[in-house]
Short mmCIF file of C-alpha atoms in Angstrom, two decimals:
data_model
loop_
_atom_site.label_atom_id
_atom_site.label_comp_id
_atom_site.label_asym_id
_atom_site.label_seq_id
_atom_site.Cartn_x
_atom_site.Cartn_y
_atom_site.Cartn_z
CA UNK A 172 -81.01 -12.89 12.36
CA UNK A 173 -81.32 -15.15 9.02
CA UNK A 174 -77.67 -15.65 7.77
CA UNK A 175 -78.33 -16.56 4.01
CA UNK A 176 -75.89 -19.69 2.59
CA UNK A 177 -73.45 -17.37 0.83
CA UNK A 178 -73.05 -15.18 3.98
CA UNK A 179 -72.17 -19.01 5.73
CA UNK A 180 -69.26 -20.00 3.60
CA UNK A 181 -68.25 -15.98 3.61
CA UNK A 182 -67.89 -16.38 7.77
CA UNK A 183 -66.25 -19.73 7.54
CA UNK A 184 -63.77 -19.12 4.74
CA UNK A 185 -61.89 -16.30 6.79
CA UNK A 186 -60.77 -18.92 9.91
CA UNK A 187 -59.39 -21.48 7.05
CA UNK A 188 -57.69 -18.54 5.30
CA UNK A 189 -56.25 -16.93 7.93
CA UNK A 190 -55.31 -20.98 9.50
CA UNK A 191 -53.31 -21.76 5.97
CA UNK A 192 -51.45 -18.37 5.92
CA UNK A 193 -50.08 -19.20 9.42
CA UNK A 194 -48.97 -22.76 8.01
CA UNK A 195 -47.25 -20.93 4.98
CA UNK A 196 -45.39 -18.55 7.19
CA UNK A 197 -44.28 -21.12 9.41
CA UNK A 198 -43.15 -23.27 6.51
CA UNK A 199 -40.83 -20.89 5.13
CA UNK A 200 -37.62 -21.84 5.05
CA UNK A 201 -34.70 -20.11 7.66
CA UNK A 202 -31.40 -19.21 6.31
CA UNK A 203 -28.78 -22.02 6.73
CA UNK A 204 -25.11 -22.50 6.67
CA UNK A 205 -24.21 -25.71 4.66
CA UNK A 206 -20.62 -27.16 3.54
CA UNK A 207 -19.11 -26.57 0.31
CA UNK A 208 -15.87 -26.46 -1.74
CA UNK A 209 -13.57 -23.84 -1.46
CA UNK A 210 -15.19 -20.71 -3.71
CA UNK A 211 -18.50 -22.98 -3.80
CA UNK A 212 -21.90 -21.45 -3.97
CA UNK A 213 -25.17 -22.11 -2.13
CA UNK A 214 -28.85 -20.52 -2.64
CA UNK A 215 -29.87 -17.43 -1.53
CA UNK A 216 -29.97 -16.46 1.97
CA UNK A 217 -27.55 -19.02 3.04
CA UNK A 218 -24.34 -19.28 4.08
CA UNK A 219 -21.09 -21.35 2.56
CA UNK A 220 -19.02 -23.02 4.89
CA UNK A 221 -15.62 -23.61 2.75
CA UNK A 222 -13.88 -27.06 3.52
CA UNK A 223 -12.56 -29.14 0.52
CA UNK A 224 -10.37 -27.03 -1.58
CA UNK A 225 -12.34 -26.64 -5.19
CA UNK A 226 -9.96 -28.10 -7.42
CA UNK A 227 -6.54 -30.23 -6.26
CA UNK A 228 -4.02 -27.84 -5.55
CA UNK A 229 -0.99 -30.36 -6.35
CA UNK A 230 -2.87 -31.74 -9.51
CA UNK A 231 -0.69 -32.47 -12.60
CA UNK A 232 -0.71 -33.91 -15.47
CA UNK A 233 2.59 -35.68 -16.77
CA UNK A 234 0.26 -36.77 -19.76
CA UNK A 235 1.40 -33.59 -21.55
CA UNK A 236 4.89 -33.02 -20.48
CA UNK A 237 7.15 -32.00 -23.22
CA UNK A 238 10.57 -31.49 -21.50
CA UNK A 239 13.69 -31.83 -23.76
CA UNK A 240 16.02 -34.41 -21.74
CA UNK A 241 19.43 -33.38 -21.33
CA UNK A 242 21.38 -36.81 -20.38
CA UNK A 243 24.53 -35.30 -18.84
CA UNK A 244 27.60 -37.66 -18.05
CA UNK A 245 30.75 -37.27 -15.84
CA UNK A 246 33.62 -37.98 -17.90
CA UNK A 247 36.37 -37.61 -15.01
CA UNK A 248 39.10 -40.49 -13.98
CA UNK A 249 36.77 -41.60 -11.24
CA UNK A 250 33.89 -43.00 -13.49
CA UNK A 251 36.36 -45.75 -15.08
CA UNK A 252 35.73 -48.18 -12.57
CA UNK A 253 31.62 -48.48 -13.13
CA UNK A 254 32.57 -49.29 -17.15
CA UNK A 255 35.58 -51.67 -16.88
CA UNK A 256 32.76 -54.67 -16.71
CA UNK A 257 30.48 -53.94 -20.34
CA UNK A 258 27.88 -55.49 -18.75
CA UNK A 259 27.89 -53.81 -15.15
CA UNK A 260 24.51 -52.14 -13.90
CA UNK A 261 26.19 -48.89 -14.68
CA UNK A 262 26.52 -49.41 -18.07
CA UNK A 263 23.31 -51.27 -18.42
CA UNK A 264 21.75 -48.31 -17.15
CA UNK A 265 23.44 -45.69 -19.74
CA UNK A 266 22.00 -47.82 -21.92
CA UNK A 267 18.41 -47.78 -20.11
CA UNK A 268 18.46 -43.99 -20.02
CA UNK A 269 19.60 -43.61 -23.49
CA UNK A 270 16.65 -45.80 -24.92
CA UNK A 271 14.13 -43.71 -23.16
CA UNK A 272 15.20 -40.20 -23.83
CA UNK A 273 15.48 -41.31 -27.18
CA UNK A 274 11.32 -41.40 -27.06
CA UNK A 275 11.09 -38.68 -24.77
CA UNK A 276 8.15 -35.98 -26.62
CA UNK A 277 10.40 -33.12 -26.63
CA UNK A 278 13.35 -34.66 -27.75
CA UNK A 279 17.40 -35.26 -26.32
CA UNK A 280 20.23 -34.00 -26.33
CA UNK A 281 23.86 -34.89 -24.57
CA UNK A 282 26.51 -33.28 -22.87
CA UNK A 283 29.49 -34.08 -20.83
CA UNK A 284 30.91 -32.96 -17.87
CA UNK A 285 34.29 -32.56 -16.53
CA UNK A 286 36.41 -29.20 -16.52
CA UNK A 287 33.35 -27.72 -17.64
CA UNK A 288 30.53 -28.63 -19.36
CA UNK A 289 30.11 -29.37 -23.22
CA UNK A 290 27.50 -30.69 -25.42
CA UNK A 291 27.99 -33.90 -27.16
CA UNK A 292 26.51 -35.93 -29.92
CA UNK A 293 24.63 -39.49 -29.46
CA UNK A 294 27.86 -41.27 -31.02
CA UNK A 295 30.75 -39.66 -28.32
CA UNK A 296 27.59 -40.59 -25.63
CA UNK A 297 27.89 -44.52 -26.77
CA UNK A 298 31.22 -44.47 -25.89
CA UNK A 299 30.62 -44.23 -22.22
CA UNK A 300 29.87 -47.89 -22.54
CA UNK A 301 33.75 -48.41 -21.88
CA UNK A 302 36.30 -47.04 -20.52
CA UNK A 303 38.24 -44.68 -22.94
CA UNK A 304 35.14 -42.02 -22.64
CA UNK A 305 36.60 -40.97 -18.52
CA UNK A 306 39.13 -39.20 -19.45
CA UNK A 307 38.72 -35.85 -17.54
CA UNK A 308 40.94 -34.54 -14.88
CA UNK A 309 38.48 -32.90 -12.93
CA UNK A 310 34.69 -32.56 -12.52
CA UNK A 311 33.11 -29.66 -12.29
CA UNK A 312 29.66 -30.96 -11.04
CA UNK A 313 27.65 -27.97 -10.17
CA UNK A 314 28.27 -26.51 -14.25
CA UNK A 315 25.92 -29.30 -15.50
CA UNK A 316 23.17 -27.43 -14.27
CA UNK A 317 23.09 -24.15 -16.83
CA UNK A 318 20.70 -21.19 -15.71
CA UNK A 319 16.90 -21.75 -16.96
CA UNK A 320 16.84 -18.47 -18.28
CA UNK A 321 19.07 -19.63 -21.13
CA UNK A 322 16.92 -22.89 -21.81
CA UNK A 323 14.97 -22.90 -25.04
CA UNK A 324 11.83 -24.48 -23.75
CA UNK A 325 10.89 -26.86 -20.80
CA UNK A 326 14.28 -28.93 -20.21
CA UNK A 327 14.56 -31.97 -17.91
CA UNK A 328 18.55 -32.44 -16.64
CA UNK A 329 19.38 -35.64 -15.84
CA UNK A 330 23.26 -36.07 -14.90
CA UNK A 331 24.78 -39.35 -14.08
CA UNK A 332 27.86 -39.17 -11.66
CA UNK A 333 29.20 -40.64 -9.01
CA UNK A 334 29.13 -37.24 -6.62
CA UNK A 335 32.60 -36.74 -6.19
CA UNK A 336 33.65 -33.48 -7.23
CA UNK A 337 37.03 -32.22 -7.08
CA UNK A 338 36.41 -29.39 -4.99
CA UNK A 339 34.33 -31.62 -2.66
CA UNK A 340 32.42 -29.05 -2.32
CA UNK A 341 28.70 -30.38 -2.62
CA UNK A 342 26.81 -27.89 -0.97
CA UNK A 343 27.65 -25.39 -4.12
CA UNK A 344 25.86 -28.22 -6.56
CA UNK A 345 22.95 -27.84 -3.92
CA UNK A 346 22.76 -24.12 -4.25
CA UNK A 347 23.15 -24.64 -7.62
CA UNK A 348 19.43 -26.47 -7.94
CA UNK A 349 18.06 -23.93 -5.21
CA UNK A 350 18.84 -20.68 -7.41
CA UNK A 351 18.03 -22.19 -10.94
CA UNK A 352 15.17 -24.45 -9.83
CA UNK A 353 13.57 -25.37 -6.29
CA UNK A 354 12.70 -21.42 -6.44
CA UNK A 355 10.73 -21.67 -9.26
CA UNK A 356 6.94 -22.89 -8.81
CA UNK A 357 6.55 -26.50 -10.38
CA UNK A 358 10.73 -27.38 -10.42
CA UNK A 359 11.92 -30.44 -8.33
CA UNK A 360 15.20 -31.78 -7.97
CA UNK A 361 15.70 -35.52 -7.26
CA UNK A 362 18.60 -38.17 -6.28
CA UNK A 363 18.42 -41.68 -7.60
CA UNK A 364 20.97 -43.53 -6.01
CA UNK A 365 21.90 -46.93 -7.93
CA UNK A 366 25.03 -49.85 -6.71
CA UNK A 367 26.69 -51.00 -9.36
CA UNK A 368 29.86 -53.28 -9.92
CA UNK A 369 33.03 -51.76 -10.09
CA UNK A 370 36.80 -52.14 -10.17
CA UNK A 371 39.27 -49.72 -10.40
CA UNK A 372 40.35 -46.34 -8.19
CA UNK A 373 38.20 -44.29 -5.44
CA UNK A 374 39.04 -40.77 -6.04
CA UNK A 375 37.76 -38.75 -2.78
CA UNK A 376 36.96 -35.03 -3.05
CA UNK A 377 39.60 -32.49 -1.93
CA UNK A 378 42.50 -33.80 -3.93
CA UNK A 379 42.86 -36.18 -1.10
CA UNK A 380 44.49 -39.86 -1.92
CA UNK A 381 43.01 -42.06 -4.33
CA UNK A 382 42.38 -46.06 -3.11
CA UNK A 383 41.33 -49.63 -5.29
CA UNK A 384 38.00 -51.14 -4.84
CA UNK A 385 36.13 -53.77 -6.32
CA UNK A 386 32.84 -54.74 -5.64
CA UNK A 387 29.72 -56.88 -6.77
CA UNK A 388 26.41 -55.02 -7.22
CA UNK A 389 25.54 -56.12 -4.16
CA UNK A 390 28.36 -54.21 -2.04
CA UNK A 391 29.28 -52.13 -5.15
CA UNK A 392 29.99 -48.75 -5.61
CA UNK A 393 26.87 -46.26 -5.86
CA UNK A 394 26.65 -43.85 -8.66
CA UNK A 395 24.06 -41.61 -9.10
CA UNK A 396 21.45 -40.08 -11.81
CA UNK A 397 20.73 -36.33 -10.52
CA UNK A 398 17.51 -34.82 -12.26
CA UNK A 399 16.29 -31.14 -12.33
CA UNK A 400 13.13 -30.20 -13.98
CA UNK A 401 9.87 -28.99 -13.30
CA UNK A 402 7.90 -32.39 -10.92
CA UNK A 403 5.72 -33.51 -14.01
CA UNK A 404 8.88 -34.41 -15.55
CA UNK A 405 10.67 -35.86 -13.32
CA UNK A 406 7.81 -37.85 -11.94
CA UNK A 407 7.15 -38.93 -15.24
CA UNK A 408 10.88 -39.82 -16.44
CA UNK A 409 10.82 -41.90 -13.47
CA UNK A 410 7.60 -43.52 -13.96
CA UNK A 411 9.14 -44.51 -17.64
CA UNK A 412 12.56 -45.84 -16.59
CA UNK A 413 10.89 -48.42 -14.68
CA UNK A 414 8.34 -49.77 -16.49
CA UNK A 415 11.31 -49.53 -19.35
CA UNK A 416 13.56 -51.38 -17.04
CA UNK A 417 13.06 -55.19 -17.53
CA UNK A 418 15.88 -56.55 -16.52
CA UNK A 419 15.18 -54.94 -13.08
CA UNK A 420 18.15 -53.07 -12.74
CA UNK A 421 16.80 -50.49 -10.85
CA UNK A 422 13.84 -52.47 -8.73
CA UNK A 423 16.49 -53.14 -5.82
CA UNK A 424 20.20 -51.75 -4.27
CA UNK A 425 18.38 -48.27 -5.55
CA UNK A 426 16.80 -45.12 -4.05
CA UNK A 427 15.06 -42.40 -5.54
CA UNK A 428 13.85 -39.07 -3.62
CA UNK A 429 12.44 -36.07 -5.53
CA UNK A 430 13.07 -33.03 -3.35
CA UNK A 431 10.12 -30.10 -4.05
CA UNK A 432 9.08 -27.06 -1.90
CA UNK A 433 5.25 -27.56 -3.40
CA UNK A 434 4.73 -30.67 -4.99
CA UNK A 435 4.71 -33.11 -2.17
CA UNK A 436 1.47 -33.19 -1.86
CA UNK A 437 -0.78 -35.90 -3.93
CA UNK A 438 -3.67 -34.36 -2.83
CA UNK A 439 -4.87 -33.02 0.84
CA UNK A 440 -6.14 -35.08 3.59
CA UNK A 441 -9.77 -34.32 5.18
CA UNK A 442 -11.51 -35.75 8.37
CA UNK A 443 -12.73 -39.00 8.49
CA UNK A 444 -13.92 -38.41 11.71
CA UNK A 445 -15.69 -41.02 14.20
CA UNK A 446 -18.29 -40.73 16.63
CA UNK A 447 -16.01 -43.74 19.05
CA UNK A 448 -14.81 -42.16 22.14
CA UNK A 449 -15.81 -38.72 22.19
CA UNK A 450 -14.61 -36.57 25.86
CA UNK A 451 -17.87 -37.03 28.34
CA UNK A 452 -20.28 -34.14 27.61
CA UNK A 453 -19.36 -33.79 24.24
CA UNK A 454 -21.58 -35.64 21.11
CA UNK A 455 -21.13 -35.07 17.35
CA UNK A 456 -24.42 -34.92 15.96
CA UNK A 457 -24.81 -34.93 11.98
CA UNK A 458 -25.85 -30.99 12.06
CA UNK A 459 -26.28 -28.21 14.26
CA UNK A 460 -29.10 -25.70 15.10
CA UNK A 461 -29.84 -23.28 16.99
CA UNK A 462 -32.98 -20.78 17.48
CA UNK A 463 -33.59 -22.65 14.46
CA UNK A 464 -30.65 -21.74 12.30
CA UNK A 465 -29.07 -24.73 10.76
CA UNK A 466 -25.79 -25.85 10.18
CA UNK A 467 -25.46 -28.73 7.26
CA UNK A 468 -22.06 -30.36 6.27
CA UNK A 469 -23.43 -30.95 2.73
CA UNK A 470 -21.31 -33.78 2.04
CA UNK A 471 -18.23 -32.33 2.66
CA UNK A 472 -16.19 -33.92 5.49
CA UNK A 473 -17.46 -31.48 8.36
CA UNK A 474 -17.13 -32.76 12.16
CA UNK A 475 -20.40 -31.30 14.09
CA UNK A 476 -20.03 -31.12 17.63
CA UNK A 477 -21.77 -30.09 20.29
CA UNK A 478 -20.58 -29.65 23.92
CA UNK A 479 -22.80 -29.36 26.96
CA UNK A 480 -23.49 -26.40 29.14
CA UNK A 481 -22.34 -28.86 31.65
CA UNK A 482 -19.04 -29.85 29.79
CA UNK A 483 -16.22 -30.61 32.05
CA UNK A 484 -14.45 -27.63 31.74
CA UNK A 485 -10.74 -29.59 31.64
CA UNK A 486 -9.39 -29.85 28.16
CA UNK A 487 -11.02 -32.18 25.51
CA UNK A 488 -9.51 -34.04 22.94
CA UNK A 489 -10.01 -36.11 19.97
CA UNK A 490 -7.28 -38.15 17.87
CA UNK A 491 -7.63 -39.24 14.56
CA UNK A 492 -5.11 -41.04 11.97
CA UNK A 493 -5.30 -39.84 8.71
CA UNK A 494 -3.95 -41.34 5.24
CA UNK A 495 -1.05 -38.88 4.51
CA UNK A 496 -1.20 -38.94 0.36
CA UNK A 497 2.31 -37.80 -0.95
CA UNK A 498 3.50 -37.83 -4.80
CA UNK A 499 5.62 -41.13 -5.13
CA UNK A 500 9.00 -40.63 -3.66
CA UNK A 501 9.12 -37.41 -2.71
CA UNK A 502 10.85 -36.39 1.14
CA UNK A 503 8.62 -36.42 3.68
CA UNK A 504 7.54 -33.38 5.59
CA UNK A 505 8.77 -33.11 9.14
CA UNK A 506 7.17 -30.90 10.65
CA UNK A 507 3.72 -29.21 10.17
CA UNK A 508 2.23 -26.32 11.19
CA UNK A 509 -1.46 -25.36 12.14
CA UNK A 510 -3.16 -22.40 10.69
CA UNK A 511 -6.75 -21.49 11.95
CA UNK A 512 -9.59 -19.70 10.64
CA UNK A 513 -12.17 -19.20 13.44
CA UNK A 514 -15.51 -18.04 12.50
CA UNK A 515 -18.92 -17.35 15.15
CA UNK A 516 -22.57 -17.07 13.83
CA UNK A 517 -23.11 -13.53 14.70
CA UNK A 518 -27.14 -14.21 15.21
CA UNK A 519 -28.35 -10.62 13.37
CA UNK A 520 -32.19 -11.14 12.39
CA UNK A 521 -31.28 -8.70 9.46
CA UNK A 522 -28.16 -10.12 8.13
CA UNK A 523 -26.73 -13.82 9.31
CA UNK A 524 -22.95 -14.29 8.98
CA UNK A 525 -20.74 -15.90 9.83
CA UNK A 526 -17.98 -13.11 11.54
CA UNK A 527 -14.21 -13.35 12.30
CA UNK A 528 -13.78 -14.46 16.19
CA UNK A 529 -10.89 -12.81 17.77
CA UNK A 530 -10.88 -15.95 20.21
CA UNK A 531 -7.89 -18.15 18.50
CA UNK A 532 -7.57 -20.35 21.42
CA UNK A 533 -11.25 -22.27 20.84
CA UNK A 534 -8.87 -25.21 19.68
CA UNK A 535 -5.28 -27.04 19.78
CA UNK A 536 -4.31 -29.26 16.79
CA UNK A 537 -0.97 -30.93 16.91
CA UNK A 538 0.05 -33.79 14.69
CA UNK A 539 2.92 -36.34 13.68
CA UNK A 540 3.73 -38.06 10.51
CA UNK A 541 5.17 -41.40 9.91
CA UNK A 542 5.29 -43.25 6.69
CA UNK A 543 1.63 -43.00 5.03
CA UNK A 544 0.02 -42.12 8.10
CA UNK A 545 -0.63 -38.60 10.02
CA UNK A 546 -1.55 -38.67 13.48
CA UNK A 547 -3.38 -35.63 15.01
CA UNK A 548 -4.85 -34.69 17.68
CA UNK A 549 -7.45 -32.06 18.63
CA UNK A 550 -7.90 -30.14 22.24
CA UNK A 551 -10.81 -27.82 22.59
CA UNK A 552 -11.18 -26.13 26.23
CA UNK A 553 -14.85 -26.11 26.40
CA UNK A 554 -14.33 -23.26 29.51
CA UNK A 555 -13.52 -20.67 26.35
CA UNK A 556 -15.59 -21.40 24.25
CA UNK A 557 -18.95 -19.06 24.73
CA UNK A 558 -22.30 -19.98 24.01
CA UNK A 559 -23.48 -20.27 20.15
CA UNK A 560 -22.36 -21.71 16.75
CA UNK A 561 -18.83 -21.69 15.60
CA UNK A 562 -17.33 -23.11 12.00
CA UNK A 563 -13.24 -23.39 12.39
CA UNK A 564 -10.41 -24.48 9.59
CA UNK A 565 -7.11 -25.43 10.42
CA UNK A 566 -4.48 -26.01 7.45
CA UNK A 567 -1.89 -28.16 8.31
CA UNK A 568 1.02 -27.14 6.24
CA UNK A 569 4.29 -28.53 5.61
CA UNK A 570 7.42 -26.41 7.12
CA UNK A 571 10.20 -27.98 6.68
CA UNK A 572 11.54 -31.07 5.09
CA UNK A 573 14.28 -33.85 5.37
CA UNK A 574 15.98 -37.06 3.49
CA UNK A 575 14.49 -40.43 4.11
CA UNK A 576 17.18 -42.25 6.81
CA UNK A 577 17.68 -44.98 4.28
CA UNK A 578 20.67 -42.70 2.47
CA UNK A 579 22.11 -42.73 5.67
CA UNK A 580 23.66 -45.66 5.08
CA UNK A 581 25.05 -45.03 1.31
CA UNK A 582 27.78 -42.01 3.56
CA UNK A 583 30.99 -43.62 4.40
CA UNK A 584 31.04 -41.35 7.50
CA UNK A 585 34.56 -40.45 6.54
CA UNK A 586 35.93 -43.87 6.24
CA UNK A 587 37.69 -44.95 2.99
CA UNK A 588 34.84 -47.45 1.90
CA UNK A 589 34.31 -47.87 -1.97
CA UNK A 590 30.71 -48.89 -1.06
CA UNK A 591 29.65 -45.56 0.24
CA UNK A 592 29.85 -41.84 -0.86
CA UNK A 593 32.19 -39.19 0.77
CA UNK A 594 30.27 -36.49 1.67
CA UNK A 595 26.48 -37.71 0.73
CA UNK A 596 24.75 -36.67 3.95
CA UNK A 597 26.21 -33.38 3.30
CA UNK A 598 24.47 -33.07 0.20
CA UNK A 599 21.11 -34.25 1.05
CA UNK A 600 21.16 -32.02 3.96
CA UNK A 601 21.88 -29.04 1.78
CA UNK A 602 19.23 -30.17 -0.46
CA UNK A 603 16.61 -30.51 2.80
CA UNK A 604 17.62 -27.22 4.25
CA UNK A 605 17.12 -25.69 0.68
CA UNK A 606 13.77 -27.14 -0.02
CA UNK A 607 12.88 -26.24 3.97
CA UNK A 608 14.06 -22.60 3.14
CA UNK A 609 11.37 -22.81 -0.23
CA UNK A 610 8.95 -24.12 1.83
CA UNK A 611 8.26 -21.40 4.60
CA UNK A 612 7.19 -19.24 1.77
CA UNK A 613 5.00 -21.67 -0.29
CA UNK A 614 3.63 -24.17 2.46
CA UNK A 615 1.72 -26.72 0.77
CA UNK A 616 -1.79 -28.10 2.76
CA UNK A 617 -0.84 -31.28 3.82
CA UNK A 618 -4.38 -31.58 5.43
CA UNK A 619 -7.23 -29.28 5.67
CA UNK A 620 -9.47 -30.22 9.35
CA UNK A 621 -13.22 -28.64 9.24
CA UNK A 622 -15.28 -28.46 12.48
CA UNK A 623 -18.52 -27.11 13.19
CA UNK A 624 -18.90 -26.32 16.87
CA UNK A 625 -22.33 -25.58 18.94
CA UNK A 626 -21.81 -24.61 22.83
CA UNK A 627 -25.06 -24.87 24.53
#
């Protein structure tokens, strides 16, 4: 049979027809699972795997705070000593504070403490640059700290004593900050501790006997500048005294810690994981796949990694050490506390997911933190873990809380010593356990660890 030219191209237009629909079909794409932010979206058809958290969750922004200042000073007997010398750091520092709540955005006002607690104006405050302003009998500490609901506005408290009261009884200042403040989302309270010269008589707490000392500011007596307010304020009152503080008064024979149930946190620590020294059998590839579903990190700081059919079946581990970024000067966490989200690619042709896994026990994170740097470590037991693709988040949140071991040595332990503070690791403890007791409720993320996990 004659096959005319048309019929030709008719026969041999099917093959190359039917050739480039196969290439079409095989080029379209699979459904994914790729690495976003926390409430971050991806196309179509694929699958978000949530690891950074979408905006900073301790993010402020002292650029706008607006707090009132309220400089508070103890007027009892047993301030005389810091203003005998016009010129000690004490005074010096009165003066310090004075010139920078004067510019503070929302204003100042002052108050005195001592039987109770009474507002003052700016002229009776200058005259706690000598001696004839300590005239009180008592102090009544924990009253300089009035009830937020009767504040008009944001207020920052800043009280300047030398943490003596005449009850002794420092634990009800503590609980004082916990009802009125450390509750409240935002507050702080903080401690700056500052030696100063001073000569005249240590009245102890308790009504017990009174003793001379004189010191120099380097063995001198410590006094201290209490501030509650919500952390922006604080944080930023702090950040102003010192670049307001030229003559250095505060650069040395000083401490500051800012106690605060959720502001510790600069900002959360990710993985910056390695592929050094990986367990035999296990490799961390830069994605996953499998019956040719992918898993992408997306630029987010995703682990992948893969462990062999073959794996040893002992427990695997892999350390890291991770740049713990606190707020400046606030107490360090002590202990932290895992909390894992465990997730399996369920595999359904109709409808890919990633589902739930009952199986909690995939993975073992434990960690330590020392100064700037947190130490963890990560055991998988490749025996429990069952073939297929797994995504898992741990949050490592902070549980409890402490004073740094530095204000150790500011307690007199007892002892009559001018130099120290009756009764100061009492207070700080209160304050820890308070803040510890905030904490269990609000648990900041200290660190966020995201893992992407293929058994073979």
């Amino acid at each position: 049979m004659n096959l005319l030219p048309r019929q030709y191209r008719s026969i041999a237009y099917y093959p190359v027809m039917l050739a480039f629909l196969l290439i079409i079909s095989g080029c379209q794409q699979s459904p994914k699972a790729i690495g976003t932010n926390e409430g971050g979206k991806v196309a179509d058809g694929n699958i978000a795997l949530p690891c950074k958290f979408g905006e900073d969750k301790t993010a402020t922004n002292s650029s706008t705070n607006k707090s009132k200042i309220i400089l508070t000073l103890d007027g009892s007997a047993s301030m005389v000593g810091y203003a005998k010398d016009g010129n000690s750091r004490y005074v010096q520092t009165l003066k310090l504070l004075d010139r920078v709540s004067l510019a503070a955005p929302g204003g100042v006002e002052y108050a005195r403490i001592d039987s109770g607690r009474n507002s003052i104006d700016r002229t009776e405050f200058q005259k706690s640059f000598g001696t004839g302003f300590y005239t009180g009998q008592s102090s009544k500490l924990a009253d300089a700290f009035p009830d937020l609901k009767t504040a008009k506005g944001e207020q920052l408290i800043a009280v300047v004593t030398d943490l003596q009261p005449d009850d002794g009884d420092v634990n009800a200042v503590s609980k004082r900050m916990l009802e009125d403040y450390l509750k409240k989302d935002g507050y702080a309270v903080a401690i700056w501790g500052v030696r100063s010269e001073f000569d005249g008589k240590v009245y102890p707490p308790n009504n017990a006997p009174s003793y001379d000392f004189a010191g120099k500011a380097s063995n001198g007596r410590p006094f201290y500048i209490l501030l509650v307010g919500r952390y922006e304020a604080i944080a930023e009152f702090a950040k102003t005294i010192r670049s307001a503080d030229e003559s250095s008064l505060l650069k040395d024979r000083s401490h500051l810690t800012i106690f605060t149930a959720d502001r510790t946190i600069a900002s959360p620590s990710y993985l910056t994981a390695s592929q050094d020294n990986l367990p035999k059998g296990i490799s961390a590839p830069d994605s996953l796949s499998q019956d040719r579903f992918l898993m992408e990190n997306g630029e987010q700081p995703i682990q992948f990694l893969e462990v062999d059919e073959n794996s040893n079946p002992d427990k695997q581990s892999l350390k890291y050490t991770l740049k713990y970024q606190a707020n400046p000067d606030t107490a360090i966490p002590t202990q932290l506390e895992p909390k894992y989200k465990v997730r399996k690619y369920n595999e359904e042709k109709d409808k890919p997911a990633f589902a739930d896994s009952s199986n909690k026990s995939l993975v073992d994170i434990s960690s330590s933190l020392v100064d700037d740097k947190l130490a963890v470590e990560m055991k998988f037991n490749p025996e429990k873990i069952d073939r297929g693709l797994y995504y898992i988040t741990a949050d490592l949140t902070a549980r409890s809380i402490q004073a740094p071991a530095v204000w150790k040595e500011w307690d007199d332990g007892g002892k009559k010593d001018g130099s120290k503070t009756q009764g100061l690791n009492d207070f700080l403890s209160s304050l820890s356990i308070n803040t510890t007791s905030v904490m269990k409720e609000k648990s900041p993320v200290v660190a966020r660890l995201c893992y992407g996990i293929q058994r073979n």
